[in-house]
Tab-separated table of C-alpha atoms in Angstrom:
chain	number	residue	atom	x	y	z
A	1	MET	CA	142.360	82.875	89.660
A	2	ASN	CA	144.937	80.099	89.379
A	3	GLN	CA	146.234	79.332	92.862
A	4	ASP	CA	144.960	77.981	96.139
A	5	ILE	CA	143.183	80.245	98.607
A	6	HIS	CA	144.010	79.705	102.252
A	7	ILE	CA	142.335	81.498	105.152
A	8	PRO	CA	143.963	80.525	108.481
A	9	ALA	CA	140.822	81.150	110.520
A	10	LEU	CA	137.430	82.423	109.614
A	11	ALA	CA	136.700	85.674	111.397
A	12	ARG	CA	133.430	86.633	112.995
A	13	VAL	CA	131.863	83.197	113.436
A	14	GLU	CA	131.640	80.993	116.488
A	15	GLY	CA	134.018	78.000	116.300
A	16	GLU	CA	136.546	76.667	113.788
A	17	GLY	CA	136.519	74.857	110.449
A	18	ALA	CA	137.744	74.880	106.876
A	19	LEU	CA	136.414	75.219	103.344
A	20	THR	CA	138.003	73.460	100.400
A	21	ILE	CA	136.920	74.079	96.816
A	22	ARG	CA	138.476	71.941	94.089
A	23	LEU	CA	138.280	72.904	90.437
A	24	LYS	CA	138.745	70.632	87.457
A	25	ASP	CA	139.109	72.010	83.962
A	26	GLY	CA	137.971	75.383	85.245
A	27	ALA	CA	134.727	74.084	86.792
A	28	VAL	CA	133.890	73.460	90.448
A	29	ASN	CA	134.464	69.746	91.088
A	30	GLU	CA	134.211	69.410	94.885
A	31	ILE	CA	133.188	71.554	97.850
A	32	VAL	CA	133.929	70.443	101.396
A	33	LEU	CA	132.837	72.409	104.426
A	34	ASN	CA	135.213	70.746	106.865
A	35	ILE	CA	134.158	71.045	110.483
A	36	TYR	CA	137.354	69.739	112.085
A	37	GLU	CA	136.855	70.946	115.644
A	38	PRO	CA	136.617	67.866	117.872
A	39	PRO	CA	133.233	66.596	119.040
A	40	ARG	CA	132.256	67.975	122.437
A	41	PHE	CA	130.326	64.951	123.722
A	42	PHE	CA	127.776	66.905	125.749
A	43	GLU	CA	125.149	64.208	125.262
A	44	GLY	CA	127.605	61.728	126.761
A	45	PHE	CA	128.383	64.038	129.710
A	46	LEU	CA	124.703	64.062	130.604
A	47	LEU	CA	124.317	60.294	130.966
A	48	GLY	CA	123.969	59.294	134.597
A	49	ARG	CA	123.569	62.927	135.778
A	50	TYR	CA	120.605	64.064	137.867
A	51	PHE	CA	117.961	65.755	135.715
A	52	GLN	CA	118.295	69.121	137.494
A	53	ASP	CA	121.964	69.277	136.390
A	54	VAL	CA	120.932	69.310	132.717
A	55	PRO	CA	119.877	72.995	132.261
A	56	ASP	CA	123.176	74.281	133.697
A	57	ILE	CA	125.332	71.758	131.812
A	58	THR	CA	123.666	72.319	128.426
A	59	ALA	CA	123.908	76.111	128.916
A	60	ARG	CA	127.715	75.638	128.714
A	61	ILE	CA	127.379	74.451	125.099
A	62	CYS	CA	127.190	78.091	123.927
A	63	GLY	CA	128.222	81.448	125.407
A	64	ILE	CA	125.852	83.376	123.103
A	65	CYS	CA	122.700	81.279	123.241
A	66	PRO	CA	122.787	79.476	126.632
A	67	VAL	CA	119.147	80.374	127.289
A	68	ALA	CA	118.049	78.419	124.219
A	69	TYR	CA	119.750	75.285	125.577
A	70	GLN	CA	118.127	75.802	128.943
A	71	MET	CA	114.667	76.369	127.467
A	72	SER	CA	114.695	73.303	125.194
A	73	SER	CA	116.151	71.102	127.942
A	74	VAL	CA	113.691	72.102	130.681
A	75	GLN	CA	110.763	71.669	128.316
A	76	ALA	CA	111.902	68.162	127.398
A	77	LEU	CA	112.501	67.199	131.040
A	78	GLU	CA	109.220	68.707	132.226
A	79	ALA	CA	107.457	66.618	129.574
A	80	ALA	CA	109.340	63.501	130.719
A	81	LEU	CA	108.491	64.131	134.393
A	82	GLN	CA	104.926	65.282	133.669
A	83	VAL	CA	105.477	68.749	135.171
A	84	THR	CA	103.243	71.655	134.214
A	85	ILE	CA	104.790	75.082	134.809
A	86	SER	CA	102.784	78.103	135.977
A	87	PRO	CA	101.806	80.903	133.548
A	88	GLU	CA	104.095	83.245	135.500
A	89	VAL	CA	107.071	80.966	134.947
A	90	ARG	CA	106.303	80.794	131.221
A	91	LEU	CA	106.186	84.610	131.009
A	92	LEU	CA	109.497	84.990	132.840
A	93	ARG	CA	111.098	82.387	130.548
A	94	GLN	CA	109.827	84.423	127.566
A	95	LEU	CA	111.445	87.538	129.047
A	96	LEU	CA	114.685	85.631	129.589
A	97	TYR	CA	114.577	84.502	125.935
A	98	CYS	CA	114.025	88.170	124.865
A	99	ALA	CA	117.255	89.052	126.663
A	100	GLU	CA	119.160	86.435	124.649
A	101	TYR	CA	117.647	87.588	121.335
A	102	ILE	CA	118.576	91.228	122.072
A	103	GLU	CA	122.235	90.486	122.874
A	104	SER	CA	122.669	87.821	120.151
A	105	HIS	CA	120.938	89.708	117.316
A	106	ALA	CA	122.761	92.977	118.165
A	107	LEU	CA	126.048	91.056	118.088
A	108	HIS	CA	125.377	89.409	114.712
A	109	ILE	CA	123.799	92.413	112.967
A	110	TYR	CA	126.457	94.979	113.871
A	111	MET	CA	129.596	93.061	114.792
A	112	LEU	CA	129.552	89.904	112.655
A	113	GLN	CA	127.731	90.506	109.332
A	114	ALA	CA	127.390	94.285	108.841
A	115	PRO	CA	131.152	94.854	108.270
A	116	ASP	CA	130.828	92.627	105.142
A	117	LEU	CA	127.992	94.785	103.830
A	118	VAL	CA	129.648	98.159	104.443
A	119	GLY	CA	133.162	97.147	103.362
A	120	TYR	CA	135.019	97.030	106.654
A	121	GLU	CA	137.290	94.353	108.036
A	122	SER	CA	135.627	94.358	111.428
A	123	ALA	CA	133.404	96.302	113.783
A	124	ILE	CA	136.564	97.866	115.244
A	125	SER	CA	137.535	99.406	111.895
A	126	LEU	CA	133.885	100.389	111.344
A	127	ALA	CA	133.943	102.228	114.667
A	128	ALA	CA	136.659	104.575	113.387
A	129	ASP	CA	134.325	105.963	110.701
A	130	ALA	CA	130.891	105.317	112.230
A	131	PRO	CA	131.280	105.447	116.017
A	132	ASP	CA	127.583	106.094	116.669
A	133	ILE	CA	126.604	102.862	114.893
A	134	VAL	CA	128.992	100.787	116.983
A	135	LYS	CA	127.988	102.574	120.208
A	136	ARG	CA	124.366	101.697	119.460
A	137	ALA	CA	125.352	98.068	118.970
A	138	LEU	CA	127.304	97.905	122.219
A	139	ARG	CA	124.503	99.507	124.219
A	140	LEU	CA	121.922	97.127	122.748
A	141	LYS	CA	124.083	94.139	123.588
A	142	LYS	CA	124.668	95.404	127.113
A	143	ILE	CA	120.931	95.812	127.680
A	144	GLY	CA	120.360	92.213	126.641
A	145	ASN	CA	123.149	91.028	128.932
A	146	ASP	CA	121.871	93.127	131.848
A	147	LEU	CA	118.394	91.630	131.513
A	148	LEU	CA	119.914	88.165	131.268
A	149	LYS	CA	121.844	88.757	134.471
A	150	ALA	CA	118.837	90.164	136.320
A	151	ILE	CA	116.806	87.011	135.603
A	152	GLY	CA	119.434	84.319	135.258
A	153	GLY	CA	121.956	85.488	137.855
A	154	ARG	CA	124.745	85.815	135.253
A	155	SER	CA	125.033	87.634	131.898
A	156	VAL	CA	126.634	84.506	130.394
A	157	HIS	CA	125.706	80.938	131.298
A	158	PRO	CA	122.784	81.867	133.594
A	159	VAL	CA	122.065	79.559	136.522
A	160	ASN	CA	118.535	80.369	137.721
A	161	THR	CA	116.509	78.121	135.390
A	162	CYS	CA	115.421	74.752	136.735
A	163	VAL	CA	113.035	71.981	135.816
A	164	GLY	CA	109.665	73.180	137.149
A	165	GLY	CA	110.415	76.920	137.023
A	166	PHE	CA	113.186	79.081	138.472
A	167	TYR	CA	115.244	78.600	141.635
A	168	ARG	CA	114.116	82.085	142.731
A	169	TRP	CA	112.076	84.977	141.429
A	170	PRO	CA	114.202	87.959	140.361
A	171	THR	CA	113.270	91.013	142.412
A	172	VAL	CA	110.612	93.273	140.964
A	173	GLU	CA	112.915	96.251	141.507
A	174	ALA	CA	115.699	94.681	139.436
A	175	ILE	CA	113.394	93.992	136.469
A	176	HIS	CA	111.523	97.315	136.596
A	177	ALA	CA	114.839	99.182	136.764
A	178	LEU	CA	115.570	97.945	133.218
A	179	VAL	CA	112.357	99.238	131.623
A	180	SER	CA	113.751	102.615	130.540
A	181	GLU	CA	116.764	100.970	128.891
A	182	LEU	CA	114.498	98.446	127.160
A	183	GLU	CA	112.374	101.342	125.850
A	184	TRP	CA	115.571	102.899	124.452
A	185	ALA	CA	116.445	99.528	122.929
A	186	ARG	CA	113.052	99.402	121.200
A	187	GLU	CA	113.663	102.788	119.548
A	188	ALA	CA	117.218	101.769	118.658
A	189	SER	CA	115.857	98.583	117.099
A	190	ILE	CA	113.514	100.576	114.863
A	191	GLU	CA	116.524	102.653	113.778
A	192	THR	CA	118.397	99.401	113.185
A	193	VAL	CA	115.700	98.240	110.745
A	194	LYS	CA	115.873	101.552	108.841
A	195	TRP	CA	119.679	101.364	108.707
A	196	ALA	CA	119.672	97.701	107.662
A	197	ALA	CA	117.323	98.529	104.792
A	198	THR	CA	119.943	100.907	103.335
A	199	LEU	CA	122.623	98.202	103.085
A	200	LYS	CA	123.464	96.642	99.691
A	201	TYR	CA	122.902	92.881	99.840
A	202	PRO	CA	124.425	90.473	97.291
A	203	GLU	CA	121.938	89.166	94.711
A	204	PHE	CA	121.470	85.514	95.587
A	205	GLU	CA	118.107	83.775	95.968
A	206	GLN	CA	117.387	80.071	96.285
A	207	ASP	CA	114.190	78.024	96.594
A	208	TYR	CA	114.551	76.932	100.242
A	209	GLU	CA	112.430	74.752	102.478
A	210	PHE	CA	112.112	76.856	105.635
A	211	VAL	CA	111.354	75.154	108.974
A	212	ALA	CA	110.437	76.908	112.224
A	213	LEU	CA	108.237	76.715	115.285
A	214	SER	CA	104.830	78.263	115.022
A	215	ARG	CA	101.869	79.150	117.234
A	216	LEU	CA	98.653	80.843	116.185
A	217	GLU	CA	98.510	83.194	119.162
A	218	GLU	CA	102.120	84.475	119.312
A	219	TYR	CA	105.423	84.724	117.403
A	220	SER	CA	106.838	81.395	118.398
A	221	ILE	CA	110.175	81.406	120.188
A	222	TYR	CA	109.645	79.548	123.442
A	223	ASP	CA	107.605	76.588	122.100
A	224	GLY	CA	105.154	75.526	119.417
A	225	TYR	CA	104.554	73.116	116.547
A	226	ILE	CA	107.227	72.539	113.907
A	227	VAL	CA	106.022	73.845	110.546
A	228	SER	CA	107.574	73.914	107.086
A	229	THR	CA	107.001	75.946	103.923
A	230	THR	CA	106.076	72.601	102.318
A	231	GLY	CA	102.961	72.560	104.507
A	232	ARG	CA	104.235	69.887	106.925
A	233	ARG	CA	103.212	70.407	110.563
A	234	THR	CA	104.642	68.143	113.263
A	235	SER	CA	104.771	67.985	117.028
A	236	PRO	CA	108.091	67.930	118.946
A	237	GLU	CA	107.512	64.207	119.553
A	238	GLU	CA	107.583	63.616	115.758
A	239	PHE	CA	110.735	65.659	115.029
A	240	GLU	CA	113.087	62.689	114.584
A	241	LYS	CA	110.609	60.995	112.263
A	242	PHE	CA	110.786	63.817	109.703
A	243	TYR	CA	114.169	65.496	110.358
A	244	LEU	CA	117.152	63.135	110.311
A	245	GLU	CA	120.883	63.456	110.961
A	246	THR	CA	123.728	61.895	108.948
A	247	HIS	CA	127.429	61.683	109.612
A	248	VAL	CA	129.576	62.902	106.690
A	249	PRO	CA	133.307	62.028	106.521
A	250	HIS	CA	134.546	65.646	106.367
A	251	SER	CA	132.731	66.985	109.406
A	252	ASN	CA	132.659	66.406	113.141
A	253	ALA	CA	129.176	67.933	113.081
A	254	LEU	CA	126.251	65.911	111.852
A	255	HIS	CA	124.358	67.092	108.761
A	256	SER	CA	120.579	67.260	108.924
A	257	HIS	CA	118.096	66.538	106.161
A	258	THR	CA	114.415	65.804	105.796
A	259	ALA	CA	112.978	62.301	105.613
A	260	GLU	CA	112.852	62.878	101.836
A	261	ASN	CA	116.641	63.502	101.909
A	262	THR	CA	116.362	67.199	101.065
A	263	THR	CA	118.081	70.133	102.791
A	264	TYR	CA	116.186	72.658	104.877
A	265	PHE	CA	116.848	76.081	106.430
A	266	VAL	CA	116.181	77.162	110.043
A	267	GLY	CA	116.675	80.576	111.650
A	268	PRO	CA	115.295	84.128	111.404
A	269	LEU	CA	114.455	83.908	107.669
A	270	ALA	CA	112.396	80.781	108.349
A	271	ARG	CA	110.662	82.356	111.329
A	272	ILE	CA	109.758	85.618	109.607
A	273	ASN	CA	108.594	83.880	106.403
A	274	LEU	CA	106.394	81.444	108.315
A	275	ASN	CA	105.211	83.616	111.206
A	276	PHE	CA	105.128	87.226	109.985
A	277	LYS	CA	101.476	87.671	111.010
A	278	GLN	CA	102.356	86.773	114.607
A	279	LEU	CA	104.977	89.521	114.956
A	280	ARG	CA	103.988	92.330	117.273
A	281	PRO	CA	102.347	95.282	115.434
A	282	ILE	CA	105.342	97.580	115.936
A	283	ALA	CA	107.629	95.034	114.221
A	284	ARG	CA	105.201	94.563	111.311
A	285	GLN	CA	105.003	98.359	110.979
A	286	ALA	CA	108.812	98.624	110.885
A	287	ALA	CA	108.851	96.009	108.095
A	288	LYS	CA	106.108	97.865	106.202
A	289	GLU	CA	107.974	101.174	106.392
A	290	ILE	CA	111.022	99.705	104.654
A	291	GLY	CA	108.858	98.021	102.006
A	292	LEU	CA	109.759	94.475	103.064
A	293	LYS	CA	108.345	91.844	100.689
A	294	LEU	CA	107.975	88.195	101.677
A	295	PRO	CA	109.092	85.539	101.265
A	296	LEU	CA	112.714	86.457	101.816
A	297	ARG	CA	114.856	83.869	99.958
A	298	ASN	CA	118.198	85.678	100.112
A	299	PRO	CA	120.315	84.330	103.015
A	300	TYR	CA	122.240	87.631	103.277
A	301	LYS	CA	118.921	89.289	104.192
A	302	GLY	CA	118.788	87.249	107.345
A	303	LEU	CA	120.216	90.481	108.805
A	304	LEU	CA	116.968	92.275	107.935
A	305	ALA	CA	114.940	89.499	109.556
A	306	ARG	CA	117.069	89.734	112.715
A	307	ALA	CA	116.571	93.527	112.834
A	308	ILE	CA	112.789	93.110	112.633
A	309	GLU	CA	112.901	90.421	115.316
A	310	LEU	CA	114.908	92.856	117.442
A	311	VAL	CA	111.952	95.273	117.331
A	312	HIS	CA	109.615	92.426	118.257
A	313	THR	CA	111.654	91.163	121.204
A	314	THR	CA	112.451	94.592	122.662
A	315	ASP	CA	108.756	95.537	122.495
A	316	LEU	CA	107.749	92.261	124.126
A	317	ALA	CA	110.453	92.712	126.753
A	318	VAL	CA	109.160	96.194	127.647
A	319	GLN	CA	105.674	94.795	128.228
A	320	LEU	CA	106.807	91.744	130.198
A	321	ALA	CA	109.199	93.785	132.341
A	322	LYS	CA	106.551	96.425	133.143
A	323	GLU	CA	103.994	93.747	134.077
A	324	TYR	CA	106.393	91.617	136.111
A	325	ALA	CA	104.912	91.033	139.559
A	326	PRO	CA	105.332	87.357	140.537
A	327	THR	CA	103.260	85.680	143.235
A	328	GLY	CA	103.520	82.212	144.746
A	329	PRO	CA	106.420	79.781	144.447
A	330	SER	CA	108.948	80.184	141.644
A	331	PHE	CA	108.938	76.469	140.882
A	332	LYS	CA	106.545	73.573	141.109
A	333	GLU	CA	107.100	70.645	143.459
A	334	PHE	CA	106.750	67.284	141.701
A	335	LYS	CA	107.441	63.611	142.130
A	336	VAL	CA	110.377	62.133	140.215
A	337	ARG	CA	109.231	59.373	137.858
A	338	PRO	CA	110.654	57.615	134.822
A	339	GLY	CA	109.749	59.003	131.449
A	340	GLU	CA	110.770	60.332	128.049
A	341	GLY	CA	110.289	63.933	126.927
A	342	TYR	CA	110.830	66.212	123.950
A	343	GLY	CA	111.556	69.972	123.890
A	344	VAL	CA	111.936	72.413	120.993
A	345	SER	CA	112.511	76.169	121.107
A	346	GLU	CA	113.822	78.800	118.680
A	347	ALA	CA	117.419	79.763	119.454
A	348	PRO	CA	118.398	83.054	117.721
A	349	ARG	CA	120.047	80.865	115.033
A	350	GLY	CA	117.087	78.537	114.616
A	351	LEU	CA	115.248	75.515	115.877
A	352	LEU	CA	116.873	73.655	118.796
A	353	TYR	CA	115.637	70.120	119.652
A	354	HIS	CA	116.257	68.105	122.851
A	355	ARG	CA	115.083	64.596	123.874
A	356	TYR	CA	115.784	62.870	127.196
A	357	VAL	CA	114.966	59.584	128.912
A	358	VAL	CA	114.885	59.784	132.729
A	359	ASP	CA	114.833	56.742	135.078
A	360	GLU	CA	112.965	56.290	138.376
A	361	GLN	CA	115.826	57.980	140.300
A	362	GLY	CA	115.796	61.047	138.056
A	363	LEU	CA	119.020	60.081	136.278
A	364	ILE	CA	119.506	60.730	132.549
A	365	ARG	CA	119.614	57.476	130.576
A	366	PHE	CA	119.445	58.952	127.046
A	367	ALA	CA	120.073	62.425	125.605
A	368	ARG	CA	119.809	63.801	122.085
A	369	ILE	CA	120.496	67.430	121.115
A	370	THR	CA	120.074	68.750	117.555
A	371	PRO	CA	121.396	72.363	117.328
A	372	PRO	CA	120.304	74.806	114.617
A	373	THR	CA	123.720	75.155	112.928
A	374	ALA	CA	123.936	71.384	112.380
A	375	GLN	CA	120.546	71.555	110.718
A	376	ASN	CA	121.831	74.296	108.362
A	377	PHE	CA	125.223	72.758	107.386
A	378	ALA	CA	123.871	70.780	104.413
A	379	GLN	CA	121.990	73.860	103.204
A	380	MET	CA	125.187	75.945	103.545
A	381	GLU	CA	127.046	73.475	101.320
A	382	ALA	CA	124.187	73.565	98.791
A	383	ASP	CA	124.419	77.379	98.753
A	384	LEU	CA	128.196	77.193	98.254
A	385	TRP	CA	127.630	74.972	95.197
A	386	ALA	CA	125.171	77.528	93.804
A	387	LEU	CA	127.471	80.487	94.528
A	388	ALA	CA	130.851	78.987	93.611
A	389	PRO	CA	130.790	79.038	89.765
A	390	ASN	CA	130.711	82.837	89.724
A	391	VAL	CA	132.795	83.460	92.826
A	392	VAL	CA	135.805	81.371	91.744
A	393	LYS	CA	136.185	83.766	88.798
A	394	GLN	CA	136.873	86.581	91.234
A	395	PRO	CA	140.361	87.568	92.427
A	396	GLN	CA	141.589	85.309	95.214
A	397	GLU	CA	141.061	87.670	98.154
A	398	GLN	CA	137.594	88.720	96.978
A	399	ALA	CA	136.576	85.079	96.463
A	400	SER	CA	137.518	84.246	100.045
A	401	ILE	CA	135.535	87.211	101.371
A	402	SER	CA	132.507	86.224	99.268
A	403	PHE	CA	132.471	82.637	100.553
A	404	GLU	CA	132.975	83.729	104.150
A	405	HIS	CA	130.210	86.339	103.888
A	406	LEU	CA	127.735	83.719	102.698
A	407	LEU	CA	128.560	81.436	105.622
A	408	ARG	CA	128.539	84.317	108.117
A	409	SER	CA	125.056	85.315	106.925
A	410	TYR	CA	123.823	82.067	108.487
A	411	ASP	CA	125.259	83.191	111.848
A	412	PRO	CA	126.734	79.705	112.321
A	413	CYS	CA	127.615	78.564	115.793
A	414	ILE	CA	130.133	75.833	115.014
A	415	SER	CA	130.950	75.573	118.700
A	416	CYS	CA	127.407	74.385	119.228
A	417	ALA	CA	127.299	72.086	116.251
A	418	THR	CA	130.556	71.087	117.105
A	419	HIS	CA	132.714	73.666	115.957
A	420	PHE	CA	134.758	76.521	111.745
A	421	LEU	CA	137.420	78.428	108.549
A	422	ASN	CA	140.132	77.625	106.330
A	423	LEU	CA	139.366	78.068	102.640
A	424	LYS	CA	141.430	76.095	100.150
A	425	ILE	CA	140.768	75.888	96.407
A	426	ASP	CA	142.571	73.096	94.525
A	427	TYR	CA	142.974	73.194	90.744
A	428	GLU	CA	143.647	70.238	88.527
């Protein structure tokens, strides 16, 4: 290959950016993952706003994972205001999070990454040859969106979550009406795992540090301690002590690294490697039947991890929806007081951290949000360095596809981080 590669816009990722690879004397000399989309300033928008505005404002950061932003923000604010939610509220928030995982994982597995693995340009072209696969994907995504709407009031950017609980309980009839579709989704998820196991993944393994939430008693999505494959275990209050952010000249998104200045990896691979024993039995059985061996160190196989999580979340959703029968108020009354709080939950793409300072009037005086894609950017660049020496030997078009596939396997949400892809290779 002896000329520049230019991709006007990366397909099948959230947001916009560019990739430049410069070669010197035939070797890779520089790699720049350029996140040029302007900063979105959400933390600034929050300053001076009343604390109950925060869940709805932060939900606007992402159209695919708004629940994650709501869950991390309400947890941080409830800690700041010393509010303890009821067990029923926690269960309904778990069900709401299941809805987001179902729609987000179905979207990424079938629409965003699978076309790379089966040799199609997009899910639309895949539909021409495999309509049943795409129909399954669309139905799964719809089920997730329907559940999201039933609880949150909208299928995108839900509005029912508040600090202390929910503004109102969803009706029992509306939740129970979705049980049969959720049961179908559980069976479809098992079929998704079997199908995903037949795909041919590129050979590429690295020695990653994986970081995820963890709880002994459940597969941690809503809350938990922050654990690492290095053995480190920290509370949400200690997150900024061990996981730091740095501005790099070529990116409008911050790059995260550990206190030891090493990269780390968040997301489904981290969760399944660290918390496999906490998966529901039906998800562990699905993994066993395809002969899954851990740890998974191939980023492309994040698709397999998502498929197994899909079994877990649909099964959990069936149980929570069947048992849904709320009593008492949907939110807890509390006195506004000044304070500082921390909240961490597992967005479908990985760990999402929020910290707020609230004054005596309930106004936001400080806000910090660390999204999962920003935490993975430095690791993505490290992977590009590892992959590039072989890929740049490929024909131009194939090289572009290979680089894009690697980045897509991370399911990046550049819009969250702040926004991605032009690929340019310069030769000297």
